[in-house]
Amino acid sequence: MDFSLDFIEIIKKSQKVVILTGAGVSRESGLDTFRDAGGYWSKYNPYELASPQGFRANPLLVWQWYQARKIIASQAEPNPGHNAIAEMENYFPEFYLFTQNVDRLHHRAGSKKVHELHGTIFESHCFDCGLPYPQDFEIGETLATIPRCPECNGYVRPSVVWFGESLPYEALSMAYQKSQSCDLFLTIGTSSEVYPAANLPHQAIYGGAYVMEINPNETSFTRDSNLSIRQKSGEILPEILRIIKEIKVK
Ligand code: BV8
Ligand code: ZN
């Protein structure tokens, strides 16, 4: 793809870059997204599985869903999109990656500056007292009973942010602050449907950043972006990295 001169100019002068990713970035690693056809939400009601009330109502079903997703995520490999984002970190004085994903594929691709807005499926904690729970059950193990907290005997839950739960304060406030003051904001592989993460690209616009979207489909944010590329992240990000490397020196 040949990029317009103003995009090349933006890359040249950008010092502070923020990237927001969603489930689409892990699609080419074989992970389902949430809202695409065949995605998680086409099989389950999200509020049944990804909510505190859903967990309280059927903790075993919710644990089985997360256990299944952990197997898939641990067997998946970071794709060229993850790898390109990890390498981009080295070419800008300030670089921040905020992900809605809980699969840790950015970490495995080598990204150092990752902030998880929705937690991770690879950690768990006590629902009642918050004590972190050592992941001592096998990733593939089908849980017959709900793990219990050694301190208070409360239910152990996956350390993800469910609907109706607040995002981690540190990560979210940093995300707002960096989005409002960056030069270039990339929103990649997200339907821009889940808040407050979906506010971030708008914050970047208010702050005067150049905002680029990468998504094979249009989203509710598309018309507000400066540039929206209708391509898969695993295909276009290595091209964008090539341009960055041509223009910038480490
Ligand atoms: C909260 C973790 C305070 C668990 C998830 C306004 C302000 C605040 C809150 C709200 C608000 N309005 C509504 C709310 C409530 C709610 C919300 O946003 N609801 C939506 C549905 C309207 N938000 C919350 O509850 C949040 N909490 O704000 O706390 C509060 C407290 C009490 C009451 C109110 C507020 C918590 C939200 C976090 C929920 N947790 N997941 C888990 O993973 O199991 S959400 C889930 O959605 C995932 O984290 C996922 O990452 C996230 C966003 O989805 P996407 O990543 O965008 O995935 P999706 O499938 O939608 O899209 C994939 C995209 O990829 C598509 O566009 C597709 O075209 C594209 N794609 C496909 N292939 C590729 C590709 N792109 C690139 N390359 C490809 N190859
Ligand atoms: Zn406890």
mmCIF file with all atom_site columns, C-alpha atoms and ligand atoms in Angstrom, residues 21-28 32-36 40-41 47 49-50 65-66 69 99-102 117-119 121 160-167 188-197 199 214-219 231-234, ligand 1:
data_model
loop_
_atom_site.group_PDB
_atom_site.id
_atom_site.type_symbol
_atom_site.label_atom_id
_atom_site.label_alt_id
_atom_site.label_comp_id
_atom_site.label_asym_id
_atom_site.label_entity_id
_atom_site.label_seq_id
_atom_site.pdbx_PDB_ins_code
_atom_site.Cartn_x
_atom_site.Cartn_y
_atom_site.Cartn_z
_atom_site.occupancy
_atom_site.B_iso_or_equiv
_atom_site.pdbx_formal_charge
_atom_site.auth_seq_id
_atom_site.auth_comp_id
_atom_site.auth_asym_id
_atom_site.auth_atom_id
_atom_site.pdbx_PDB_model_num
ATOM   1   C CA  . THR A 1 21  ? -5.747  -2.649  20.288 1.00 0.00 ? 21  THR A CA  1
ATOM   2   C CA  . GLY A 1 22  ? -8.773  -4.925  20.426 1.00 0.00 ? 22  GLY A CA  1
ATOM   3   C CA  . ALA A 1 23  ? -9.561  -8.542  19.682 1.00 0.00 ? 23  ALA A CA  1
ATOM   4   C CA  . GLY A 1 24  ? -9.036  -8.032  15.930 1.00 0.00 ? 24  GLY A CA  1
ATOM   5   C CA  . VAL A 1 25  ? -5.267  -7.843  16.444 1.00 0.00 ? 25  VAL A CA  1
ATOM   6   C CA  . SER A 1 26  ? -5.304  -11.449 17.720 1.00 0.00 ? 26  SER A CA  1
ATOM   7   C CA  . ARG A 1 27  ? -7.621  -12.696 14.974 1.00 0.00 ? 27  ARG A CA  1
ATOM   8   C CA  . GLU A 1 28  ? -4.697  -13.735 12.737 1.00 0.00 ? 28  GLU A CA  1
ATOM   9   C CA  . ASP A 1 32  ? -12.029 -15.418 18.077 1.00 0.00 ? 32  ASP A CA  1
ATOM   10  C CA  . THR A 1 33  ? -13.140 -11.831 18.317 1.00 0.00 ? 33  THR A CA  1
ATOM   11  C CA  . PHE A 1 34  ? -16.244 -10.922 20.245 1.00 0.00 ? 34  PHE A CA  1
ATOM   12  C CA  . ARG A 1 35  ? -18.628 -9.378  17.752 1.00 0.00 ? 35  ARG A CA  1
ATOM   13  C CA  . ASP A 1 36  ? -17.571 -10.852 14.424 1.00 0.00 ? 36  ASP A CA  1
ATOM   14  C CA  . TYR A 1 40  ? -17.651 -15.320 21.229 1.00 0.00 ? 40  TYR A CA  1
ATOM   15  C CA  . TRP A 1 41  ? -20.831 -13.281 21.421 1.00 0.00 ? 41  TRP A CA  1
ATOM   16  C CA  . TYR A 1 47  ? -23.497 -10.581 30.043 1.00 0.00 ? 47  TYR A CA  1
ATOM   17  C CA  . LEU A 1 49  ? -20.177 -14.949 30.843 1.00 0.00 ? 49  LEU A CA  1
ATOM   18  C CA  . ALA A 1 50  ? -18.282 -11.661 31.116 1.00 0.00 ? 50  ALA A CA  1
ATOM   19  C CA  . TRP A 1 65  ? -15.176 -20.582 29.095 1.00 0.00 ? 65  TRP A CA  1
ATOM   20  C CA  . TYR A 1 66  ? -12.031 -18.919 30.409 1.00 0.00 ? 66  TYR A CA  1
ATOM   21  C CA  . ARG A 1 69  ? -9.818  -19.444 26.029 1.00 0.00 ? 69  ARG A CA  1
ATOM   22  C CA  . THR A 1 99  ? -4.843  -3.228  24.909 1.00 0.00 ? 99  THR A CA  1
ATOM   23  C CA  . GLN A 1 100 ? -8.376  -4.429  25.558 1.00 0.00 ? 100 GLN A CA  1
ATOM   24  C CA  . ASN A 1 101 ? -7.115  -7.946  24.951 1.00 0.00 ? 101 ASN A CA  1
ATOM   25  C CA  . VAL A 1 102 ? -6.605  -10.404 27.781 1.00 0.00 ? 102 VAL A CA  1
ATOM   26  C CA  . LEU A 1 117 ? -7.204  -2.172  30.201 1.00 0.00 ? 117 LEU A CA  1
ATOM   27  C CA  . HIS A 1 118 ? -9.342  -5.296  30.649 1.00 0.00 ? 118 HIS A CA  1
ATOM   28  C CA  . GLY A 1 119 ? -6.978  -7.475  32.693 1.00 0.00 ? 119 GLY A CA  1
ATOM   29  C CA  . ILE A 1 121 ? -6.994  -14.473 31.618 1.00 0.00 ? 121 ILE A CA  1
ATOM   30  C CA  . VAL A 1 160 ? -10.296 -9.829  33.754 1.00 0.00 ? 160 VAL A CA  1
ATOM   31  C CA  . VAL A 1 161 ? -12.535 -6.731  33.836 1.00 0.00 ? 161 VAL A CA  1
ATOM   32  C CA  . TRP A 1 162 ? -16.153 -7.765  33.342 1.00 0.00 ? 162 TRP A CA  1
ATOM   33  C CA  . PHE A 1 163 ? -19.035 -5.641  32.092 1.00 0.00 ? 163 PHE A CA  1
ATOM   34  C CA  . GLY A 1 164 ? -20.189 -3.358  34.872 1.00 0.00 ? 164 GLY A CA  1
ATOM   35  C CA  . GLU A 1 165 ? -16.753 -3.457  36.534 1.00 0.00 ? 165 GLU A CA  1
ATOM   36  C CA  . SER A 1 166 ? -14.378 -0.524  36.597 1.00 0.00 ? 166 SER A CA  1
ATOM   37  C CA  . LEU A 1 167 ? -11.144 -0.672  34.636 1.00 0.00 ? 167 LEU A CA  1
ATOM   38  C CA  . ILE A 1 188 ? -6.273  -1.304  15.675 1.00 0.00 ? 188 ILE A CA  1
ATOM   39  C CA  . GLY A 1 189 ? -8.657  -4.284  15.559 1.00 0.00 ? 189 GLY A CA  1
ATOM   40  C CA  . THR A 1 190 ? -11.421 -2.911  17.747 1.00 0.00 ? 190 THR A CA  1
ATOM   41  C CA  . SER A 1 191 ? -15.091 -2.375  16.992 1.00 0.00 ? 191 SER A CA  1
ATOM   42  C CA  . SER A 1 192 ? -14.978 0.728   19.207 1.00 0.00 ? 192 SER A CA  1
ATOM   43  C CA  . GLU A 1 193 ? -18.118 -0.517  20.974 1.00 0.00 ? 193 GLU A CA  1
ATOM   44  C CA  . VAL A 1 194 ? -16.830 -1.041  24.509 1.00 0.00 ? 194 VAL A CA  1
ATOM   45  C CA  . TYR A 1 195 ? -16.431 1.892   26.857 1.00 0.00 ? 195 TYR A CA  1
ATOM   46  C CA  . PRO A 1 196 ? -14.530 3.569   28.344 1.00 0.00 ? 196 PRO A CA  1
ATOM   47  C CA  . ALA A 1 197 ? -11.758 2.207   26.022 1.00 0.00 ? 197 ALA A CA  1
ATOM   48  C CA  . ASN A 1 199 ? -13.416 6.964   24.327 1.00 0.00 ? 199 ASN A CA  1
ATOM   49  C CA  . ILE A 1 214 ? -6.864  -0.268  11.042 1.00 0.00 ? 214 ILE A CA  1
ATOM   50  C CA  . ASN A 1 215 ? -9.829  -2.588  10.615 1.00 0.00 ? 215 ASN A CA  1
ATOM   51  C CA  . PRO A 1 216 ? -11.113 -4.713  7.693  1.00 0.00 ? 216 PRO A CA  1
ATOM   52  C CA  . ASN A 1 217 ? -14.581 -3.387  8.586  1.00 0.00 ? 217 ASN A CA  1
ATOM   53  C CA  . GLU A 1 218 ? -15.965 0.077   9.207  1.00 0.00 ? 218 GLU A CA  1
ATOM   54  C CA  . THR A 1 219 ? -16.644 0.905   12.841 1.00 0.00 ? 219 THR A CA  1
ATOM   55  C CA  . GLN A 1 231 ? -7.057  -4.090  5.985  1.00 0.00 ? 231 GLN A CA  1
ATOM   56  C CA  . LYS A 1 232 ? -6.059  -6.846  8.387  1.00 0.00 ? 232 LYS A CA  1
ATOM   57  C CA  . SER A 1 233 ? -3.605  -5.699  11.065 1.00 0.00 ? 233 SER A CA  1
ATOM   58  C CA  . GLY A 1 234 ? -1.250  -8.648  10.419 1.00 0.00 ? 234 GLY A CA  1
HETATM 59  C C1  . BV8 B 2 .   ? -16.965 0.276   33.088 1.00 0.00 ? 1   BV8 B C1  1
HETATM 60  C C2  . BV8 B 2 .   ? -12.809 -8.641  29.287 1.00 0.00 ? 1   BV8 B C2  1
HETATM 61  C C3  . BV8 B 2 .   ? -17.569 1.679   34.922 1.00 0.00 ? 1   BV8 B C3  1
HETATM 62  C C4  . BV8 B 2 .   ? -13.282 -9.988  29.661 1.00 0.00 ? 1   BV8 B C4  1
HETATM 63  C C5  . BV8 B 2 .   ? -14.438 -7.155  28.266 1.00 0.00 ? 1   BV8 B C5  1
HETATM 64  C C6  . BV8 B 2 .   ? -19.946 4.412   28.967 1.00 0.00 ? 1   BV8 B C6  1
HETATM 65  C C7  . BV8 B 2 .   ? -18.928 4.584   29.902 1.00 0.00 ? 1   BV8 B C7  1
HETATM 66  C C8  . BV8 B 2 .   ? -18.562 3.539   30.736 1.00 0.00 ? 1   BV8 B C8  1
HETATM 67  C C9  . BV8 B 2 .   ? -19.178 2.273   30.628 1.00 0.00 ? 1   BV8 B C9  1
HETATM 68  C C10 . BV8 B 2 .   ? -20.176 2.103   29.701 1.00 0.00 ? 1   BV8 B C10 1
HETATM 69  C C11 . BV8 B 2 .   ? -20.559 3.156   28.877 1.00 0.00 ? 1   BV8 B C11 1
HETATM 70  N N1  . BV8 B 2 .   ? -21.546 2.691   28.067 1.00 0.00 ? 1   BV8 B N1  1
HETATM 71  C C12 . BV8 B 2 .   ? -21.778 1.393   28.348 1.00 0.00 ? 1   BV8 B C12 1
HETATM 72  C C13 . BV8 B 2 .   ? -20.979 1.015   29.354 1.00 0.00 ? 1   BV8 B C13 1
HETATM 73  C C14 . BV8 B 2 .   ? -20.976 -0.319  29.942 1.00 0.00 ? 1   BV8 B C14 1
HETATM 74  C C15 . BV8 B 2 .   ? -19.993 -1.257  29.249 1.00 0.00 ? 1   BV8 B C15 1
HETATM 75  C C16 . BV8 B 2 .   ? -19.999 -1.149  27.749 1.00 0.00 ? 1   BV8 B C16 1
HETATM 76  O O1  . BV8 B 2 .   ? -19.139 -0.490  27.175 1.00 0.00 ? 1   BV8 B O1  1
HETATM 77  N N2  . BV8 B 2 .   ? -20.920 -1.825  27.121 1.00 0.00 ? 1   BV8 B N2  1
HETATM 78  C C17 . BV8 B 2 .   ? -20.958 -1.820  25.662 1.00 0.00 ? 1   BV8 B C17 1
HETATM 79  C C18 . BV8 B 2 .   ? -21.250 -3.223  25.146 1.00 0.00 ? 1   BV8 B C18 1
HETATM 80  C C19 . BV8 B 2 .   ? -21.966 -0.787  25.223 1.00 0.00 ? 1   BV8 B C19 1
HETATM 81  N N3  . BV8 B 2 .   ? -18.662 -1.016  29.757 1.00 0.00 ? 1   BV8 B N3  1
HETATM 82  C C20 . BV8 B 2 .   ? -18.311 -1.597  30.909 1.00 0.00 ? 1   BV8 B C20 1
HETATM 83  O O2  . BV8 B 2 .   ? -19.063 -2.256  31.602 1.00 0.00 ? 1   BV8 B O2  1
HETATM 84  C C21 . BV8 B 2 .   ? -16.866 -1.396  31.350 1.00 0.00 ? 1   BV8 B C21 1
HETATM 85  N N4  . BV8 B 2 .   ? -16.865 -1.012  32.732 1.00 0.00 ? 1   BV8 B N4  1
HETATM 86  O O3  . BV8 B 2 .   ? -17.066 1.158   32.312 1.00 0.00 ? 1   BV8 B O3  1
HETATM 87  O O4  . BV8 B 2 .   ? -16.961 0.480   34.462 1.00 0.00 ? 1   BV8 B O4  1
HETATM 88  C C22 . BV8 B 2 .   ? -19.009 1.285   35.070 1.00 0.00 ? 1   BV8 B C22 1
HETATM 89  C C23 . BV8 B 2 .   ? -19.329 0.516   36.152 1.00 0.00 ? 1   BV8 B C23 1
HETATM 90  C C24 . BV8 B 2 .   ? -20.683 0.183   36.336 1.00 0.00 ? 1   BV8 B C24 1
HETATM 91  C C25 . BV8 B 2 .   ? -21.653 0.573   35.387 1.00 0.00 ? 1   BV8 B C25 1
HETATM 92  C C26 . BV8 B 2 .   ? -21.276 1.327   34.250 1.00 0.00 ? 1   BV8 B C26 1
HETATM 93  C C27 . BV8 B 2 .   ? -19.938 1.687   34.100 1.00 0.00 ? 1   BV8 B C27 1
HETATM 94  C C28 . BV8 B 2 .   ? -16.083 -2.695  31.267 1.00 0.00 ? 1   BV8 B C28 1
HETATM 95  C C29 . BV8 B 2 .   ? -15.826 -3.058  29.830 1.00 0.00 ? 1   BV8 B C29 1
HETATM 96  C C30 . BV8 B 2 .   ? -14.858 -4.250  29.749 1.00 0.00 ? 1   BV8 B C30 1
HETATM 97  C C31 . BV8 B 2 .   ? -15.638 -5.520  29.597 1.00 0.00 ? 1   BV8 B C31 1
HETATM 98  N N5  . BV8 B 2 .   ? -14.708 -6.617  29.405 1.00 0.00 ? 1   BV8 B N5  1
HETATM 99  N N6  . BV8 B 2 .   ? -13.600 -8.163  28.161 1.00 0.00 ? 1   BV8 B N6  1
HETATM 100 C C32 . BV8 B 2 .   ? -13.117 -10.979 28.565 1.00 0.00 ? 1   BV8 B C32 1
HETATM 101 O O5  . BV8 B 2 .   ? -12.337 -10.726 27.607 1.00 0.00 ? 1   BV8 B O5  1
HETATM 102 O O6  . BV8 B 2 .   ? -13.769 -12.013 28.674 1.00 0.00 ? 1   BV8 B O6  1
HETATM 103 S S1  . BV8 B 2 .   ? -15.147 -6.562  26.864 1.00 0.00 ? 1   BV8 B S1  1
HETATM 104 C C33 . BV8 B 2 .   ? -14.552 -7.262  25.448 1.00 0.00 ? 1   BV8 B C33 1
HETATM 105 O O7  . BV8 B 2 .   ? -14.834 -6.296  24.445 1.00 0.00 ? 1   BV8 B O7  1
HETATM 106 C C34 . BV8 B 2 .   ? -13.073 -7.513  25.297 1.00 0.00 ? 1   BV8 B C34 1
HETATM 107 O O8  . BV8 B 2 .   ? -12.231 -6.911  26.268 1.00 0.00 ? 1   BV8 B O8  1
HETATM 108 C C35 . BV8 B 2 .   ? -12.793 -6.887  23.950 1.00 0.00 ? 1   BV8 B C35 1
HETATM 109 O O9  . BV8 B 2 .   ? -11.475 -6.620  23.730 1.00 0.00 ? 1   BV8 B O9  1
HETATM 110 C C36 . BV8 B 2 .   ? -13.614 -5.693  24.117 1.00 0.00 ? 1   BV8 B C36 1
HETATM 111 C C37 . BV8 B 2 .   ? -13.832 -4.803  22.971 1.00 0.00 ? 1   BV8 B C37 1
HETATM 112 O O10 . BV8 B 2 .   ? -14.182 -5.575  21.877 1.00 0.00 ? 1   BV8 B O10 1
HETATM 113 P P1  . BV8 B 2 .   ? -13.131 -5.572  20.656 1.00 0.00 ? 1   BV8 B P1  1
HETATM 114 O O11 . BV8 B 2 .   ? -11.786 -5.856  21.203 1.00 0.00 ? 1   BV8 B O11 1
HETATM 115 O O12 . BV8 B 2 .   ? -13.327 -4.329  19.891 1.00 0.00 ? 1   BV8 B O12 1
HETATM 116 O O13 . BV8 B 2 .   ? -13.592 -6.850  19.899 1.00 0.00 ? 1   BV8 B O13 1
HETATM 117 P P2  . BV8 B 2 .   ? -14.808 -6.919  18.872 1.00 0.00 ? 1   BV8 B P2  1
HETATM 118 O O14 . BV8 B 2 .   ? -15.071 -8.350  18.597 1.00 0.00 ? 1   BV8 B O14 1
HETATM 119 O O15 . BV8 B 2 .   ? -15.921 -6.038  19.333 1.00 0.00 ? 1   BV8 B O15 1
HETATM 120 O O16 . BV8 B 2 .   ? -14.209 -6.243  17.558 1.00 0.00 ? 1   BV8 B O16 1
HETATM 121 C C38 . BV8 B 2 .   ? -13.151 -6.859  16.883 1.00 0.00 ? 1   BV8 B C38 1
HETATM 122 C C39 . BV8 B 2 .   ? -12.829 -5.949  15.717 1.00 0.00 ? 1   BV8 B C39 1
HETATM 123 O O17 . BV8 B 2 .   ? -11.699 -6.480  15.033 1.00 0.00 ? 1   BV8 B O17 1
HETATM 124 C C40 . BV8 B 2 .   ? -13.953 -5.847  14.698 1.00 0.00 ? 1   BV8 B C40 1
HETATM 125 O O18 . BV8 B 2 .   ? -14.191 -4.470  14.430 1.00 0.00 ? 1   BV8 B O18 1
HETATM 126 C C41 . BV8 B 2 .   ? -13.380 -6.540  13.448 1.00 0.00 ? 1   BV8 B C41 1
HETATM 127 O O19 . BV8 B 2 .   ? -13.798 -5.904  12.251 1.00 0.00 ? 1   BV8 B O19 1
HETATM 128 C C42 . BV8 B 2 .   ? -11.911 -6.352  13.654 1.00 0.00 ? 1   BV8 B C42 1
HETATM 129 N N7  . BV8 B 2 .   ? -11.061 -7.367  13.020 1.00 0.00 ? 1   BV8 B N7  1
HETATM 130 C C43 . BV8 B 2 .   ? -11.373 -8.657  12.699 1.00 0.00 ? 1   BV8 B C43 1
HETATM 131 N N8  . BV8 B 2 .   ? -10.295 -9.250  12.139 1.00 0.00 ? 1   BV8 B N8  1
HETATM 132 C C44 . BV8 B 2 .   ? -9.289  -8.315  12.121 1.00 0.00 ? 1   BV8 B C44 1
HETATM 133 C C45 . BV8 B 2 .   ? -9.776  -7.120  12.677 1.00 0.00 ? 1   BV8 B C45 1
HETATM 134 N N9  . BV8 B 2 .   ? -9.026  -6.009  12.794 1.00 0.00 ? 1   BV8 B N9  1
HETATM 135 C C46 . BV8 B 2 .   ? -7.748  -6.063  12.336 1.00 0.00 ? 1   BV8 B C46 1
HETATM 136 N N10 . BV8 B 2 .   ? -7.209  -7.172  11.781 1.00 0.00 ? 1   BV8 B N10 1
HETATM 137 C C47 . BV8 B 2 .   ? -7.946  -8.306  11.661 1.00 0.00 ? 1   BV8 B C47 1
HETATM 138 N N11 . BV8 B 2 .   ? -7.403  -9.403  11.098 1.00 0.00 ? 1   BV8 B N11 1
#
